[in-house]
PDB file of C-alpha atoms in Angstrom:
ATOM      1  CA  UNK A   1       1.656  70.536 105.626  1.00  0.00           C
ATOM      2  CA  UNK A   2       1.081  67.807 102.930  1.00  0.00           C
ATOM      3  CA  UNK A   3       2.096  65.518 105.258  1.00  0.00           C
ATOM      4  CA  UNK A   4      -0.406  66.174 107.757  1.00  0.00           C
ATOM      5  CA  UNK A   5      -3.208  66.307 104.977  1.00  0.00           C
ATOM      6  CA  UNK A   6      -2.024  62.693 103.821  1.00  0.00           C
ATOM      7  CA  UNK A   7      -1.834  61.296 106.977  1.00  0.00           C
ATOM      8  CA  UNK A   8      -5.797  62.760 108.007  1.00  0.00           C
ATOM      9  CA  UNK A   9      -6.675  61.365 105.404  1.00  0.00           C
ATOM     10  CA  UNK A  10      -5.050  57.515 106.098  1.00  0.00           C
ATOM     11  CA  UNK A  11      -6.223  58.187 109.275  1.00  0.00           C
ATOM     12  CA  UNK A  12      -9.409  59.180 108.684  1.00  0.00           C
ATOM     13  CA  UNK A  13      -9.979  56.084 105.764  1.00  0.00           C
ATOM     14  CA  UNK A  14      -8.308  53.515 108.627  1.00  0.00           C
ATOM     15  CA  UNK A  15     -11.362  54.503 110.688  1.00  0.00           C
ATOM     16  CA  UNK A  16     -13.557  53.372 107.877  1.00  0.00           C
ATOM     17  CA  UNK A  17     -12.697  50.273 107.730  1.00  0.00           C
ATOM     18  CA  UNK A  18     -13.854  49.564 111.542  1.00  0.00           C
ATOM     19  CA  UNK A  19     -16.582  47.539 111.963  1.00  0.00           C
ATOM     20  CA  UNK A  20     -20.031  48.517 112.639  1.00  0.00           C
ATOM     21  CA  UNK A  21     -23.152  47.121 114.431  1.00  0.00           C
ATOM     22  CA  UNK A  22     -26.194  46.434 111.426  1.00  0.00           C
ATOM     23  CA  UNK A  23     -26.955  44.376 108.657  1.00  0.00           C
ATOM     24  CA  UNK A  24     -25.732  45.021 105.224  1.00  0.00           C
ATOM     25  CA  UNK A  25     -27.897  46.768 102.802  1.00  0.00           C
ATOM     26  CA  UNK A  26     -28.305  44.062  99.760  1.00  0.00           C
ATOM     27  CA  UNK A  27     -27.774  45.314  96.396  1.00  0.00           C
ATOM     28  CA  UNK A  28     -30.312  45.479  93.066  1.00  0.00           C
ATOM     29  CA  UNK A  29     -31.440  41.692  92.269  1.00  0.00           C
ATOM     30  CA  UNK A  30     -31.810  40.986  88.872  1.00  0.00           C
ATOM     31  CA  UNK A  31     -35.761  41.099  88.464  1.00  0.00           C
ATOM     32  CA  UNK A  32     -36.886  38.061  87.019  1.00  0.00           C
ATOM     33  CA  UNK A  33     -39.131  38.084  83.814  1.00  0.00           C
ATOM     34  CA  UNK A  34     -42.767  38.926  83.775  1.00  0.00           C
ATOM     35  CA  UNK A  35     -44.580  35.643  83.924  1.00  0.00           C
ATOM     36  CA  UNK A  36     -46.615  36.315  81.097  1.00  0.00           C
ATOM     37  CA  UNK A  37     -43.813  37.299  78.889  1.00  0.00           C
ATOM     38  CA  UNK A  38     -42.174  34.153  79.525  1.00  0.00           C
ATOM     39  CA  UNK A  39     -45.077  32.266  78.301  1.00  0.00           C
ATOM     40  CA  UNK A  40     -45.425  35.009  75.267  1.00  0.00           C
ATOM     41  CA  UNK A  41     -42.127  33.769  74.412  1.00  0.00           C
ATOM     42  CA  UNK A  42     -42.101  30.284  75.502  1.00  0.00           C
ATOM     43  CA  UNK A  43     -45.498  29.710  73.028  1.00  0.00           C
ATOM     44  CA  UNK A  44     -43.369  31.629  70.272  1.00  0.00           C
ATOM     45  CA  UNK A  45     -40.495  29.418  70.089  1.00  0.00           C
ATOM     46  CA  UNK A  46     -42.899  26.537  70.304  1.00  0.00           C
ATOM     47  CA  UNK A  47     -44.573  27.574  67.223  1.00  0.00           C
ATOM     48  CA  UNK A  48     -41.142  27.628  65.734  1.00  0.00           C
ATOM     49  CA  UNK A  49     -40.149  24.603  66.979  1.00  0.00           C
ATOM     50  CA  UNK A  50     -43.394  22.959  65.459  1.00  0.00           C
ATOM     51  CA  UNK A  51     -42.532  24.608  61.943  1.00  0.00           C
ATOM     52  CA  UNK A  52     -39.097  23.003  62.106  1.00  0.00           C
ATOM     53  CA  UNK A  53     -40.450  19.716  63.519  1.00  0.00           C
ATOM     54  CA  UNK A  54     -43.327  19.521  60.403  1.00  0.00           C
ATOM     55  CA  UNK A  55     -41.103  20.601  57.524  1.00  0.00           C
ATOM     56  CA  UNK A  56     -39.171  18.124  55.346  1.00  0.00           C
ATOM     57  CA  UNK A  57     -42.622  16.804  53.132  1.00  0.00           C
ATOM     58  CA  UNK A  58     -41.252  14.996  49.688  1.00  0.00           C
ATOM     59  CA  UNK A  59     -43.258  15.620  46.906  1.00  0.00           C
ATOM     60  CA  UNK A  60     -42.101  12.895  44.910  1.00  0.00           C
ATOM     61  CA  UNK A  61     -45.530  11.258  43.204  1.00  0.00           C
ATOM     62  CA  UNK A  62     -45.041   7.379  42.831  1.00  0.00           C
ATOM     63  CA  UNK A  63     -44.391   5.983  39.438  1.00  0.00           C
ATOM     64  CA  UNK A  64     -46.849   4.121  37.518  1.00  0.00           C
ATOM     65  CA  UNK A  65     -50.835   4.454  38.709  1.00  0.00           C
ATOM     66  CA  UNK A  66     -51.409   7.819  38.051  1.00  0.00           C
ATOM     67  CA  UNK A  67     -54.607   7.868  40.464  1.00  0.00           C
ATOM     68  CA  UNK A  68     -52.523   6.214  43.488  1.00  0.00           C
ATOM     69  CA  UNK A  69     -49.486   9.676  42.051  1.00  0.00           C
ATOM     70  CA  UNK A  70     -52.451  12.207  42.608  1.00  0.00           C
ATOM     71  CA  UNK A  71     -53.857  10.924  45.898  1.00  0.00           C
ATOM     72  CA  UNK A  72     -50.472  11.017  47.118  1.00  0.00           C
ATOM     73  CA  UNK A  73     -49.408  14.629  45.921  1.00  0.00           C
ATOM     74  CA  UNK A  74     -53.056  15.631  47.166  1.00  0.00           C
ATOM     75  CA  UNK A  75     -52.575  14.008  50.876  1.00  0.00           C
ATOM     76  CA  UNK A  76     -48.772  15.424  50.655  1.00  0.00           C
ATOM     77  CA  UNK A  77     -50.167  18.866  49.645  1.00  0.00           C
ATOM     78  CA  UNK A  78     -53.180  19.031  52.277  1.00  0.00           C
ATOM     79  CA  UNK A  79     -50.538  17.922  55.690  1.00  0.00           C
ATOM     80  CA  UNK A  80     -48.612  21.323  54.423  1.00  0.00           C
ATOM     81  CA  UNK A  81     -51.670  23.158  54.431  1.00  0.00           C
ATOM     82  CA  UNK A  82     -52.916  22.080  57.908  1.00  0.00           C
ATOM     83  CA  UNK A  83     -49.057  22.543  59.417  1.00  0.00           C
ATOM     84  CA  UNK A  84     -49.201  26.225  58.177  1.00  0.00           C
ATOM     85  CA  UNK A  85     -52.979  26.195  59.323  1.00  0.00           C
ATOM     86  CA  UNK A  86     -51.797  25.245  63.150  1.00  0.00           C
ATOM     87  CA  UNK A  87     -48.853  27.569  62.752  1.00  0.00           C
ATOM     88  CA  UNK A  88     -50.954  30.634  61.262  1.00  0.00           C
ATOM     89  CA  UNK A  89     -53.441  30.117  64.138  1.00  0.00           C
ATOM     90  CA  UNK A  90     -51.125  29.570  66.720  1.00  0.00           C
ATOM     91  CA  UNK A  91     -49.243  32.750  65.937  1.00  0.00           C
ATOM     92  CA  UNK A  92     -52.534  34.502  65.853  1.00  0.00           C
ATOM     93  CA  UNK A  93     -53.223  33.353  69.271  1.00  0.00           C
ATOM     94  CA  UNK A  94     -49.546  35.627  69.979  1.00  0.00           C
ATOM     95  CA  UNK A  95     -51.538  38.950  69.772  1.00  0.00           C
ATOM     96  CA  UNK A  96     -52.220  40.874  71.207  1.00  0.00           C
ATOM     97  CA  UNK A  97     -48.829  40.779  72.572  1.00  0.00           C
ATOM     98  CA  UNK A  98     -47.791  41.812  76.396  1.00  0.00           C
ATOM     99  CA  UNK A  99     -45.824  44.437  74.441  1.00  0.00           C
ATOM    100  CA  UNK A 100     -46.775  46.315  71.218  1.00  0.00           C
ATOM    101  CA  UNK A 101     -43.046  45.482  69.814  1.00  0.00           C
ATOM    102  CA  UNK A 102     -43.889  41.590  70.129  1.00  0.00           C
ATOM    103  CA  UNK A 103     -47.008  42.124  67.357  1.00  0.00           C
ATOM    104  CA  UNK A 104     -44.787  43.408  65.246  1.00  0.00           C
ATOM    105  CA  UNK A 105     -42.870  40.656  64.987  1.00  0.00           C
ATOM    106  CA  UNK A 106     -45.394  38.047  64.984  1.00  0.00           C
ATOM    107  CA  UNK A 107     -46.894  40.176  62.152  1.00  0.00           C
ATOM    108  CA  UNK A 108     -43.455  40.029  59.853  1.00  0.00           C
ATOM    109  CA  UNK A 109     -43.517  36.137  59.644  1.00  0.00           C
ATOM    110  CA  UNK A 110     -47.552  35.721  59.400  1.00  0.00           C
ATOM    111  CA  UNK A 111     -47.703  37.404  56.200  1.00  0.00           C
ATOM    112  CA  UNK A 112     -45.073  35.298  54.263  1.00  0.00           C
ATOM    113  CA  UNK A 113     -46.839  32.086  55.845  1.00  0.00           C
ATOM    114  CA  UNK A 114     -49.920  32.878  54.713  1.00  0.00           C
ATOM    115  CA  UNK A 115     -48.774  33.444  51.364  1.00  0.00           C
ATOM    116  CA  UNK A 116     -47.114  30.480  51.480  1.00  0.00           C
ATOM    117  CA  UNK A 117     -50.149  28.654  52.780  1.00  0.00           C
ATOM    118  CA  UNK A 118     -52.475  30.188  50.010  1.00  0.00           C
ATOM    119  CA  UNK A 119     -49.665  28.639  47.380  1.00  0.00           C
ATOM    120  CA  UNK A 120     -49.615  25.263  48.994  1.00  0.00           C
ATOM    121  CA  UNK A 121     -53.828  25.044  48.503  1.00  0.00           C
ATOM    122  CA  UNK A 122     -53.909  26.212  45.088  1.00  0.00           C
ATOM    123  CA  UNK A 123     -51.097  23.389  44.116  1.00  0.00           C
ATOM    124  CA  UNK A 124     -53.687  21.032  45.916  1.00  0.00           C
ATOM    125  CA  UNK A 125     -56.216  22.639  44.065  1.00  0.00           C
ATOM    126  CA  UNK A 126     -54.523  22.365  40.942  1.00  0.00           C
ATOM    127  CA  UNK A 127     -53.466  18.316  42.050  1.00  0.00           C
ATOM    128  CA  UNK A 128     -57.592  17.874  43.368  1.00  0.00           C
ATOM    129  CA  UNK A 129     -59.425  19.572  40.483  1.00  0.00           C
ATOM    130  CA  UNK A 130     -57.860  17.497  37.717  1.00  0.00           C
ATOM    131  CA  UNK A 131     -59.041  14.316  36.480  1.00  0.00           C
ATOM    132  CA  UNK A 132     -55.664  12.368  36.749  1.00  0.00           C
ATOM    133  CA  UNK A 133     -52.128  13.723  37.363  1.00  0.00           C
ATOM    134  CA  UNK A 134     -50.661  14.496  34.254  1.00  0.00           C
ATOM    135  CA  UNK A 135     -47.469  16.386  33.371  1.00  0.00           C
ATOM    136  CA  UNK A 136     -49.152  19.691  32.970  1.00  0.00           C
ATOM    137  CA  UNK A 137     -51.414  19.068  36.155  1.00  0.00           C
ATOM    138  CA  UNK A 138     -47.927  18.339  37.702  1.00  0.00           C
ATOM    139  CA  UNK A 139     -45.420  21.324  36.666  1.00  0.00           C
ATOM    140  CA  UNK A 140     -48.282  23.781  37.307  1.00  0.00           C
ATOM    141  CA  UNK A 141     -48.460  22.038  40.960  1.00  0.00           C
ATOM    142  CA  UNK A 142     -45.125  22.127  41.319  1.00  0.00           C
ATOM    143  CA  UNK A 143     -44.535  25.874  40.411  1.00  0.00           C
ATOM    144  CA  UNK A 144     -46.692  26.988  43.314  1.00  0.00           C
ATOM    145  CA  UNK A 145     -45.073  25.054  45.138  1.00  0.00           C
ATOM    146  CA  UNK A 146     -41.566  26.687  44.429  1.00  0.00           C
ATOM    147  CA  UNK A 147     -42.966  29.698  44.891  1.00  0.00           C
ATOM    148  CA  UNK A 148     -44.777  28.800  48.465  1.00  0.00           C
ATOM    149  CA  UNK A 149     -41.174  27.166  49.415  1.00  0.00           C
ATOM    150  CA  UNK A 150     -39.540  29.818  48.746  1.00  0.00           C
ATOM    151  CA  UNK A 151     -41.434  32.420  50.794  1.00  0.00           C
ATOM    152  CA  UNK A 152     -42.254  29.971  53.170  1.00  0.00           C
ATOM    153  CA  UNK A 153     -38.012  30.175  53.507  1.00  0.00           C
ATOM    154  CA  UNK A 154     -38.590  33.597  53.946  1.00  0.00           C
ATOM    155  CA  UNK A 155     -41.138  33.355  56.780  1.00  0.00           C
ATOM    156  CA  UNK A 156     -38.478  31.115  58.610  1.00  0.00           C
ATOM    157  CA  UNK A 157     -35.570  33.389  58.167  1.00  0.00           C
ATOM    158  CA  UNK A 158     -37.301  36.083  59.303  1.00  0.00           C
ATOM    159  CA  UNK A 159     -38.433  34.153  62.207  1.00  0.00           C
ATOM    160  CA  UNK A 160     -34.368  33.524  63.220  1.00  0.00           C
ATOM    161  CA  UNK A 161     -33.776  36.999  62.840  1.00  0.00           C
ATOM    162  CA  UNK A 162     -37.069  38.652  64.278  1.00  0.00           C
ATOM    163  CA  UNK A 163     -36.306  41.415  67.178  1.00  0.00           C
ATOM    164  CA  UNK A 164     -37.852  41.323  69.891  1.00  0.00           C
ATOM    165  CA  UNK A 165     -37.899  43.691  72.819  1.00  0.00           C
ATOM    166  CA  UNK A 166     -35.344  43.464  75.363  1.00  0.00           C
ATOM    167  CA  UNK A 167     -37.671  41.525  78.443  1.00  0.00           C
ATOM    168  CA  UNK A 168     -38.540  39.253  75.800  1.00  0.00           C
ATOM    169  CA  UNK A 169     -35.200  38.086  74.971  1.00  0.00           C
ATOM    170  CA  UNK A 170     -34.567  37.675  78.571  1.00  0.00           C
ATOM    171  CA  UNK A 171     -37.369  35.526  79.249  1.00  0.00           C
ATOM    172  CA  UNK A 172     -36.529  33.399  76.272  1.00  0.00           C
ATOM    173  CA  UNK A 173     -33.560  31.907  79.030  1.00  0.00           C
ATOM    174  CA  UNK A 174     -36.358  30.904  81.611  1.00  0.00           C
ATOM    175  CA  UNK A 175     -38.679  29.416  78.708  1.00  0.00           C
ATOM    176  CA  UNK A 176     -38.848  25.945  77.971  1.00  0.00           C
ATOM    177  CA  UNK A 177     -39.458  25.728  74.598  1.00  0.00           C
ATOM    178  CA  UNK A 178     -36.426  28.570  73.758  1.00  0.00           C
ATOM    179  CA  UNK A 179     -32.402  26.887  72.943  1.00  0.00           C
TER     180      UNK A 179
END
């Protein structure tokens, strides 16, 4: 009897493989990304790409004419400001997200940069308001700076490791400003 079950049941398979008349049904496609999520991301990572492309600013002052060592802490001071001024608005310009998620992470690194911005001006505030540049004028400069740096560090890390939702790290692949 098993016999006869077994061979049914090659016979019956054999007669599956025969071919029919028809086109074959085509399986699931991947979807491709929601256009505006693509350009959500794409205008994220170019935001991060312009942080990374700005930073590097030396704040060394020049020796000898104090005036010419303030202007040039001052100007130094003032280009950070208006990098994190164009990045601060830029993210801004993020929300409101295509997803609620996406806020959420543009709202974890726009707090640290704007502290870090509000550091940066009162060092320039510090450099501007004094009469010449002179060691006290300096070290007080350069402590808000240290400080700005180092949440300004903080904004960036957070920016590597920011999660966004799933769609959104799939789009980052079809958006030119993502590697």
């Amino acid at each position: 009897m098993k016999r006869w079950v077994v061979a049914l049941a090659v016979f019956g398979l054999a007669g599956c493989g025969t071919p029919v008349a028809g086109k074959a049904v085509p399986g699931e496609a991947p979807s491709a990304p929601d256009a505006g999520v693509v350009r959500w991301v794409n205008n994220f990572c170019a935001v991060a790409e312009y942080m990374v492309a700005s930073g590097g600013v030396q704040f060394q002052p020049p020796e000898g004419d104090p005036a010419q060592a303030k202007k040039s802490v001052s100007e130094s001071l003032g280009r950070v400001v208006d990098v994190l001024d164009v990045v601060l608005h830029d993210l801004g310009e993020l929300t409101p997200a295509p997803e609620p998620a996406a806020d959420a992470a543009v709202e974890v690194v726009v707090e640290p940069l704007g502290r870090a911005r509000d550091k940066f001006a009162k060092a320039k505030s510090t450099v501007d308001g004094a009469p010449e540049l002179s060691v006290e004028v300096y070290s007080s400069a350069i402590q808000d700076m240290t400080e700005a740096v180092t949440v300004m560090n903080d904004a960036v890390q957070k920016m590597g490791v920011v999660s966004l939702p799933d769609g959104y790290k799939d789009a980052a692949e079809h958006a030119e400003n993502c590697s």
